[in-house]
PDB file of C-alpha atoms in Angstrom:
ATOM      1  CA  UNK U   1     100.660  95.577  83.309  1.00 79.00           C
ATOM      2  CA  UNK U   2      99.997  94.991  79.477  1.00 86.00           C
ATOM      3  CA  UNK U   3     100.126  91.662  77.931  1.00 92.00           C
ATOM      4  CA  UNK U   4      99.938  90.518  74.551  1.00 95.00           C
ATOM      5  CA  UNK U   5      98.661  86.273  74.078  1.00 96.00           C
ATOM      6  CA  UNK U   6      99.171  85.187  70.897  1.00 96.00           C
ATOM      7  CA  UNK U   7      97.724  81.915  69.969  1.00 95.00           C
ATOM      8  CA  UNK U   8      96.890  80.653  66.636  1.00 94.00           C
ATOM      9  CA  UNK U   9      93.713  78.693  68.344  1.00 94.00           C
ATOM     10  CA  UNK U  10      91.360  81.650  68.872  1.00 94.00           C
ATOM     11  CA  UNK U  11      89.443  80.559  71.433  1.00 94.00           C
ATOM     12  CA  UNK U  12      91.860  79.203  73.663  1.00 93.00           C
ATOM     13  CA  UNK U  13      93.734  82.274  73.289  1.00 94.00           C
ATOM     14  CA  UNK U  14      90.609  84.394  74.144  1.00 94.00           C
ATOM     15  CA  UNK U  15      90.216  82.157  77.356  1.00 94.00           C
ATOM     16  CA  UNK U  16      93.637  83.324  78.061  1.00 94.00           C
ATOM     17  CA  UNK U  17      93.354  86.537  77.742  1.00 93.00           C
ATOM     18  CA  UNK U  18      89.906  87.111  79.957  1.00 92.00           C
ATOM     19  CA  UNK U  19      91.548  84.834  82.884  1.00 92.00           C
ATOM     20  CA  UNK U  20      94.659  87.217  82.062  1.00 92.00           C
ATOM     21  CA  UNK U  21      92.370  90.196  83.139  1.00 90.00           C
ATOM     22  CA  UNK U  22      90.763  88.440  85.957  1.00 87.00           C
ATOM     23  CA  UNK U  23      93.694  88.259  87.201  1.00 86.00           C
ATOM     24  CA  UNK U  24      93.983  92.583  87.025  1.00 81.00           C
ATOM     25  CA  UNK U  25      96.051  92.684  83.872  1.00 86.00           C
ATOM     26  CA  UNK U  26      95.586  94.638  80.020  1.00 86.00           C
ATOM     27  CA  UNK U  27      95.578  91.736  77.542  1.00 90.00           C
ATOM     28  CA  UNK U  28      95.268  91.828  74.198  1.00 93.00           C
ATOM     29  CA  UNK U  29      95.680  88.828  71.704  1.00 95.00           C
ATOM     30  CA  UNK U  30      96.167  88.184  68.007  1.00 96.00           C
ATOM     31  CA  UNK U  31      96.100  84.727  66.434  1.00 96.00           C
ATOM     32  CA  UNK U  32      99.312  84.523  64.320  1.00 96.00           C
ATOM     33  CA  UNK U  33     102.833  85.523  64.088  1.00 95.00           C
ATOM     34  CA  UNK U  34     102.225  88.329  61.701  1.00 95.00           C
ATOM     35  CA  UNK U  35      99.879  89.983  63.372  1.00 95.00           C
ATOM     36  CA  UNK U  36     101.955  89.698  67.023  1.00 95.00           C
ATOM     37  CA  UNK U  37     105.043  91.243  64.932  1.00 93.00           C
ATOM     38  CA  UNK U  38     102.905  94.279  63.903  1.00 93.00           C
ATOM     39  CA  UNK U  39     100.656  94.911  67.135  1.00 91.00           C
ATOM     40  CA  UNK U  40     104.085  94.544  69.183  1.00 90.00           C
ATOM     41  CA  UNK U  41     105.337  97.286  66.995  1.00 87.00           C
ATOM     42  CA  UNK U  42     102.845  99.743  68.106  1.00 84.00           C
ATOM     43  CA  UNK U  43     102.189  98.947  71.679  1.00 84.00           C
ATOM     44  CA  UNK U  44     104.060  98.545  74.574  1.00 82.00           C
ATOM     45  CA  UNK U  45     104.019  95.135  76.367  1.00 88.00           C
ATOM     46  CA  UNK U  46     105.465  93.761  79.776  1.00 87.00           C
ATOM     47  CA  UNK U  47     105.181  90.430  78.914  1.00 92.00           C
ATOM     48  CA  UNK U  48     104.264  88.288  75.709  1.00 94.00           C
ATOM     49  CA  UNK U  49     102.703  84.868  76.082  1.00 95.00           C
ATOM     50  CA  UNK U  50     103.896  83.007  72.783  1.00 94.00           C
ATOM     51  CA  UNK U  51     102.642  79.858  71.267  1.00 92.00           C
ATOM     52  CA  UNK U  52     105.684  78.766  68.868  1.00 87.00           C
ATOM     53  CA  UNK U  53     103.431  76.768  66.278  1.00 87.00           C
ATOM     54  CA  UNK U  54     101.826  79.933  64.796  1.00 92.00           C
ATOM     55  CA  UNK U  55     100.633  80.325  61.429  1.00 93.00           C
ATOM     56  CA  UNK U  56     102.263  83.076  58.825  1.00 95.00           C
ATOM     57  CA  UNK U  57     105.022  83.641  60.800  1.00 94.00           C
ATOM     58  CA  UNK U  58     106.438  81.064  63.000  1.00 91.00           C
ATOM     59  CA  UNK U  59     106.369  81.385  66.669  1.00 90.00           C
ATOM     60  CA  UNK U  60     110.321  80.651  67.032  1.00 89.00           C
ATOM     61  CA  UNK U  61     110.707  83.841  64.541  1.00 90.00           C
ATOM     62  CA  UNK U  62     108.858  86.041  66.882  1.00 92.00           C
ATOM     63  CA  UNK U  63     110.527  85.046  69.808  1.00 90.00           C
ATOM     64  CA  UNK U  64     114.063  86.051  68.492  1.00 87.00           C
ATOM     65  CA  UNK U  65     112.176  89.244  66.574  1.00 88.00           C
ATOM     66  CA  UNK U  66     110.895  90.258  70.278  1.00 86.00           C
ATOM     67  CA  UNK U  67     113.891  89.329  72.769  1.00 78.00           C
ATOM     68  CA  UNK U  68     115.891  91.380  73.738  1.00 65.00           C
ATOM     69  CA  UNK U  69     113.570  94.254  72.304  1.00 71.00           C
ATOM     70  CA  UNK U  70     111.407  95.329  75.705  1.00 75.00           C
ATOM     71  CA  UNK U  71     108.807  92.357  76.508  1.00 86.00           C
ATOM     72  CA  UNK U  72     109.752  89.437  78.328  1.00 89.00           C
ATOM     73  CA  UNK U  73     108.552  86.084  76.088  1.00 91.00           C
ATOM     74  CA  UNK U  74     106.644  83.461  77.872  1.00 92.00           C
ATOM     75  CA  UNK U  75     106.623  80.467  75.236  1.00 89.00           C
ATOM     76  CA  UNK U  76     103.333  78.605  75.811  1.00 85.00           C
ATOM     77  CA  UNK U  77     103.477  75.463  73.725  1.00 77.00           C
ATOM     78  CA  UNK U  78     102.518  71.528  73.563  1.00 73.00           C
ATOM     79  CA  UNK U  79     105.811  70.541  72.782  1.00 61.00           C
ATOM     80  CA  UNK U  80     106.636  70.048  76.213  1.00 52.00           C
ATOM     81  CA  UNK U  81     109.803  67.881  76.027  1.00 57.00           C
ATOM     82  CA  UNK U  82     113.527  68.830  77.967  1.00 54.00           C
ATOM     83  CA  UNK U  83     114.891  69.397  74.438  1.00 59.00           C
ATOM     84  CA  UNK U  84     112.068  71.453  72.855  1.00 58.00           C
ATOM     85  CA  UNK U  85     112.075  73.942  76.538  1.00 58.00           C
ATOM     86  CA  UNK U  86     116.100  74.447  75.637  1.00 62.00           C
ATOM     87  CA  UNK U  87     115.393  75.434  72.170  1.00 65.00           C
ATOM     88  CA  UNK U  88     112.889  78.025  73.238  1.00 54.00           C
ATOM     89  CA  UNK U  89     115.257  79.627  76.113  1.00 67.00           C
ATOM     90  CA  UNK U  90     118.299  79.612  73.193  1.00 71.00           C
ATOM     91  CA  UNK U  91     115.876  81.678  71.117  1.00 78.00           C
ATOM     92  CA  UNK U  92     115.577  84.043  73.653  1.00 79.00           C
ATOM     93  CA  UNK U  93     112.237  83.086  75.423  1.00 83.00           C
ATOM     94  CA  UNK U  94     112.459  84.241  79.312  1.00 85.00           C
ATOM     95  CA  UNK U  95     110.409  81.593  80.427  1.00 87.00           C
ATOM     96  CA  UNK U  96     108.876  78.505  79.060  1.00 87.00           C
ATOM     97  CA  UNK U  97     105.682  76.518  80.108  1.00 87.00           C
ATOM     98  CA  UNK U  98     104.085  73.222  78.213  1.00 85.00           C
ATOM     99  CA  UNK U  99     100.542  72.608  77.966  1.00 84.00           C
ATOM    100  CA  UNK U 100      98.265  71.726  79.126  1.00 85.00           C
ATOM    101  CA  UNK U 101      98.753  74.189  81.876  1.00 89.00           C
ATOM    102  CA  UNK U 102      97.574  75.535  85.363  1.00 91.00           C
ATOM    103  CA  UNK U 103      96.089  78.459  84.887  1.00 93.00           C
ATOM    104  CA  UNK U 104      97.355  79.955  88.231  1.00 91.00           C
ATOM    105  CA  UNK U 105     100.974  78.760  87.463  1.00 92.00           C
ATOM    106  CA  UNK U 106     100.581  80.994  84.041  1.00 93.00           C
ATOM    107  CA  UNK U 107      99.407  83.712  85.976  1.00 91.00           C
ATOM    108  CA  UNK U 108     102.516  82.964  88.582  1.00 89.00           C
ATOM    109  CA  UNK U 109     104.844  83.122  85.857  1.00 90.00           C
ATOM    110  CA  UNK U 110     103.474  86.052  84.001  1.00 90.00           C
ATOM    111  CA  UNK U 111     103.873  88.412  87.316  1.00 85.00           C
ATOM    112  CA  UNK U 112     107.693  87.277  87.936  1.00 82.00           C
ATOM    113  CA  UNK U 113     108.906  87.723  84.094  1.00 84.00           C
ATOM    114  CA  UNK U 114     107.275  91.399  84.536  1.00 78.00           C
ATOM    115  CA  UNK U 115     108.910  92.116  87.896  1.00 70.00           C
ATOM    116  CA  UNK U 116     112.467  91.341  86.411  1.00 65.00           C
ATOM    117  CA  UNK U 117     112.371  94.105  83.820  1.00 56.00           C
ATOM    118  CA  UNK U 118     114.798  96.587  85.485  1.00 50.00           C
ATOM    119  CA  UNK U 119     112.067  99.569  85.047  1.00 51.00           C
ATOM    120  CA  UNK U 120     109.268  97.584  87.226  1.00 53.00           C
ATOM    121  CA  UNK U 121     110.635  97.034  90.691  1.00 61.00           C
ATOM    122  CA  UNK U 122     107.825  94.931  92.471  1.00 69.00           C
ATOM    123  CA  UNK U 123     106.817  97.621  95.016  1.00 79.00           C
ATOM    124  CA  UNK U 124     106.418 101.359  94.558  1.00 82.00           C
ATOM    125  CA  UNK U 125     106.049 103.796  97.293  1.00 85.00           C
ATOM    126  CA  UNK U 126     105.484 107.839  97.488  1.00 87.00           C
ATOM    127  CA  UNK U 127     105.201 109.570 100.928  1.00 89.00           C
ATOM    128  CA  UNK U 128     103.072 107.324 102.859  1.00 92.00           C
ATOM    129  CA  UNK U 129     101.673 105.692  99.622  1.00 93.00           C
ATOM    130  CA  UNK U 130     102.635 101.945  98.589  1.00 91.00           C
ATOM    131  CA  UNK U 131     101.923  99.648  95.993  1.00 89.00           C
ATOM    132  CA  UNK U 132     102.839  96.109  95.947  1.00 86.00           C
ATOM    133  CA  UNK U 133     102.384  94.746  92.353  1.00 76.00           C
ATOM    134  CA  UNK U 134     103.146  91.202  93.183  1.00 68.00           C
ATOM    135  CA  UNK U 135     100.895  90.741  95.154  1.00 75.00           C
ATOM    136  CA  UNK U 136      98.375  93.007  94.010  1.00 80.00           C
ATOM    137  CA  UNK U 137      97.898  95.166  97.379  1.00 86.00           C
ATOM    138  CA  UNK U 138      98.238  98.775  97.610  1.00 92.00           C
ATOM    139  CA  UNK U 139      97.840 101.117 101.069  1.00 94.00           C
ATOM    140  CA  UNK U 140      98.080 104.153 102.446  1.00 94.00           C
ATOM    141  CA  UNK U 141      99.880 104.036 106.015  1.00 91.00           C
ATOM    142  CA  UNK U 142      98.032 101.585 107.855  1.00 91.00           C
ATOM    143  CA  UNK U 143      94.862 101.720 105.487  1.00 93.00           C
ATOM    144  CA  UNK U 144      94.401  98.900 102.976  1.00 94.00           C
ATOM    145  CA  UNK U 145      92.920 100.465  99.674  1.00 93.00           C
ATOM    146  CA  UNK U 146      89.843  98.366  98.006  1.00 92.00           C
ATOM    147  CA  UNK U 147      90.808  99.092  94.681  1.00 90.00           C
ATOM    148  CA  UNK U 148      89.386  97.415  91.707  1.00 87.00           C
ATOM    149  CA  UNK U 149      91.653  96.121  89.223  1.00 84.00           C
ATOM    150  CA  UNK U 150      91.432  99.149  86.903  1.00 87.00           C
ATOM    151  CA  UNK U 151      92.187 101.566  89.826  1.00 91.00           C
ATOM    152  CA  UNK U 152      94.796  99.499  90.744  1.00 90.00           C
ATOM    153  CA  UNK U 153      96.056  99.912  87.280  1.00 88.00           C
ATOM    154  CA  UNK U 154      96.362 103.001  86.810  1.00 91.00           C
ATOM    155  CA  UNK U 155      97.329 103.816  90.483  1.00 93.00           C
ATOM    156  CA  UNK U 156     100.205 101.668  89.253  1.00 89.00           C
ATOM    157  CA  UNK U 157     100.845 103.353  86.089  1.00 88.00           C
ATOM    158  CA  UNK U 158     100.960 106.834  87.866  1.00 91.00           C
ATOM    159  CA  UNK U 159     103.397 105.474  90.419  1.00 88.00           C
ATOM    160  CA  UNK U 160     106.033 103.701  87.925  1.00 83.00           C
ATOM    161  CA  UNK U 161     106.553 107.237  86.111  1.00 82.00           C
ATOM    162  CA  UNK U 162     108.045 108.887  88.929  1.00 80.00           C
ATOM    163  CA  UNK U 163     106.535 112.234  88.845  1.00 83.00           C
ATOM    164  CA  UNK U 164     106.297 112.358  85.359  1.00 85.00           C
ATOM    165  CA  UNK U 165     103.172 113.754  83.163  1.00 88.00           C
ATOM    166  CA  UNK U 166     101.431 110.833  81.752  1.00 87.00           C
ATOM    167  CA  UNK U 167      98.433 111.260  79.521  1.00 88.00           C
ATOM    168  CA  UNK U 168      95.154 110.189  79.239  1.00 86.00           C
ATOM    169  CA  UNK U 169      95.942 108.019  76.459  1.00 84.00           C
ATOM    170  CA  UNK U 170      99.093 106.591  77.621  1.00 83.00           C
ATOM    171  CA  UNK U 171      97.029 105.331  80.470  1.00 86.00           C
ATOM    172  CA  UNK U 172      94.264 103.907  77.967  1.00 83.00           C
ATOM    173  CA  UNK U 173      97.210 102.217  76.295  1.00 79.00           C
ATOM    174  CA  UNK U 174      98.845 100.528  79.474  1.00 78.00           C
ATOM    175  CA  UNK U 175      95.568  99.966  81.626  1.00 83.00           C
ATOM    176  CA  UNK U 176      92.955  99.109  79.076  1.00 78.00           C
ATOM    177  CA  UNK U 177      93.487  96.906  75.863  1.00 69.00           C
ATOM    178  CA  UNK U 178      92.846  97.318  72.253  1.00 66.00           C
ATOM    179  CA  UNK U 179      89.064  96.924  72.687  1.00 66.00           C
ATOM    180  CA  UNK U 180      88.417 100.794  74.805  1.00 68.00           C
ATOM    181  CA  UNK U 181      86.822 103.300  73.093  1.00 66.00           C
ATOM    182  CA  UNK U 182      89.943 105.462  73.115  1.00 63.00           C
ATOM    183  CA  UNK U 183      86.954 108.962  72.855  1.00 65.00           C
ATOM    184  CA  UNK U 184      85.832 107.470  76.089  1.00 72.00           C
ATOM    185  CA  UNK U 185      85.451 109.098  79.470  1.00 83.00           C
ATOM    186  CA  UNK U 186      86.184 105.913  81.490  1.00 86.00           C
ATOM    187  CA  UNK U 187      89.757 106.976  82.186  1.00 87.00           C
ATOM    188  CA  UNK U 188      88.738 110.328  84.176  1.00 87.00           C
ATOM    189  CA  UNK U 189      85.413 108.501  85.945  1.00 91.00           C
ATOM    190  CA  UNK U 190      88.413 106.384  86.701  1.00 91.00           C
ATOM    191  CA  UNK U 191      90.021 108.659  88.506  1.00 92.00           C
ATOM    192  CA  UNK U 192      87.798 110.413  90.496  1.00 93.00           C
ATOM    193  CA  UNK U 193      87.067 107.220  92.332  1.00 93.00           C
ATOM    194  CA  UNK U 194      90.752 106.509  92.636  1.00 94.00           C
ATOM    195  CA  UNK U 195      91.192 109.801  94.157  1.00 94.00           C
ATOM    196  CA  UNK U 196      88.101 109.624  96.469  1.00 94.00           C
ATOM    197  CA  UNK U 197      89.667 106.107  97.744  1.00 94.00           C
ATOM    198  CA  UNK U 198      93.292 107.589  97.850  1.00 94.00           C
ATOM    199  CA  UNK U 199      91.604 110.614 100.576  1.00 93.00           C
ATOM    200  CA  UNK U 200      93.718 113.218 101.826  1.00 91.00           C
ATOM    201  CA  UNK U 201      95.899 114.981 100.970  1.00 92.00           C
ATOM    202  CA  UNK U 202      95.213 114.504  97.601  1.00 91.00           C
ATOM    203  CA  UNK U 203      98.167 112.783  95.692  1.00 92.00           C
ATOM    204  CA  UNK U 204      97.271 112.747  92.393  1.00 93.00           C
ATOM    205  CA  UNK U 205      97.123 116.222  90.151  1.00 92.00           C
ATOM    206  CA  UNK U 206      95.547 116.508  86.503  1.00 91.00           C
ATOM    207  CA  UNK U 207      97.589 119.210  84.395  1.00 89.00           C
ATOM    208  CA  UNK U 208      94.644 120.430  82.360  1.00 87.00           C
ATOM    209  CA  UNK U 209      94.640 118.940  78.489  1.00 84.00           C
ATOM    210  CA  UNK U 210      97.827 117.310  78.844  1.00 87.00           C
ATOM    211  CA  UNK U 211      97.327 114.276  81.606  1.00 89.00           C
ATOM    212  CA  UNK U 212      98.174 113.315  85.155  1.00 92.00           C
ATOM    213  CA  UNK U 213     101.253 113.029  87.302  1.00 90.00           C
ATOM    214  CA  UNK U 214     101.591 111.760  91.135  1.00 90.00           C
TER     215      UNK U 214
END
């Protein structure tokens, strides 16, 4: 699951984002409107955590730039009042939570707005082979796979594209965040534990120079 926080107060939002991938999930973050608009114009997100007062572009501009576009917005805000939650849903926000907040409710709310996009049903299965991405359990048969929460990731990734090749890259993108080393090998070291854990037969096949399908 990729996120995107953006907060205009960089520290909170980078205390965010590091519980955000505690929690197993790709975060990256960016500190005003502007620089949401663009990065959300290059990447693919699940889910956007929004704080409307934003500097250069106004959070309640995003919002209606981004709904209806792919991400599902969760306004994060201190204006907490009845009135000030119905403005945010009428600008297309999918969810809306005041601060100050509890962290585990964010994290609560964060995992339903990504299982309602129509393309991310909350459990995957192949053969024998199933993945429960609420609540963060995968297993194979009766065996419960220990995976950690990049394994998990991309076991997830794999999964969601249905047989389909996806590269090494596109799994960098929706696994990792902006701060990889995109010439790094940690994508294939990745995988050979994955595979190891997965056992036999082996599920996963690499199509040389091009990626990895289930």
């Amino acid at each position: 699951m990729r996120l995107l926080v953006v907060e205009d107060h960089a520290t909170l939002a980078d205390r965010i984002a590091q519980g955000l991938r505690q929690a197993g999930m790709a975060v990256d973050a960016v500190y005003d409107g502007a620089a949401a608009l663009s990065v959300a114009a290059q990447t693919t997100y699940d889910v956007v955590v929004l704080d409307r007062d934003l500097p250069v572009i106004h959070g309640d501009r995003v919002c209606q730039t981004l709904a209806g576009s792919g991400p599902r917005v969760l306004m994060l805000t201190a204006a907490g009042e009845v009135d000030d939650r119905v403005d945010g849903l009428e600008l297309g926000a999918d969810d809306y939570l005041p601060k100050p907040f509890d962290f585990a409710e964010l994290v609560a709310r964060v995992r339903a707005l990504a299982r309602r996009a129509p393309s991310a049903p909350p459990v995957l299965r192949r053969g024998d082979l199933t993945v429960d991405r609420a609540r963060h359990r995968a297993s194979r048969g009766s065996r419960a796979l220990l995976l950690t929460r990049k394994e998990f990731g991309v076991l997830e990734t794999l999964l969601a594209a249905e047989g389909a090749l996806v590269s090494a890259e596109e799994l960098l993108d929706q696994v990792w965040d902006a701060n990889i080393d995109p010439f790094s090998n940690v994508v294939s070291v990745t995988l050979t534990r994955l595979r190891h854990k997965l056992g036999d037969p082996p599920l996963i096949e690499t199509v040389v120079g091009k990626g990895y399908r289930m």
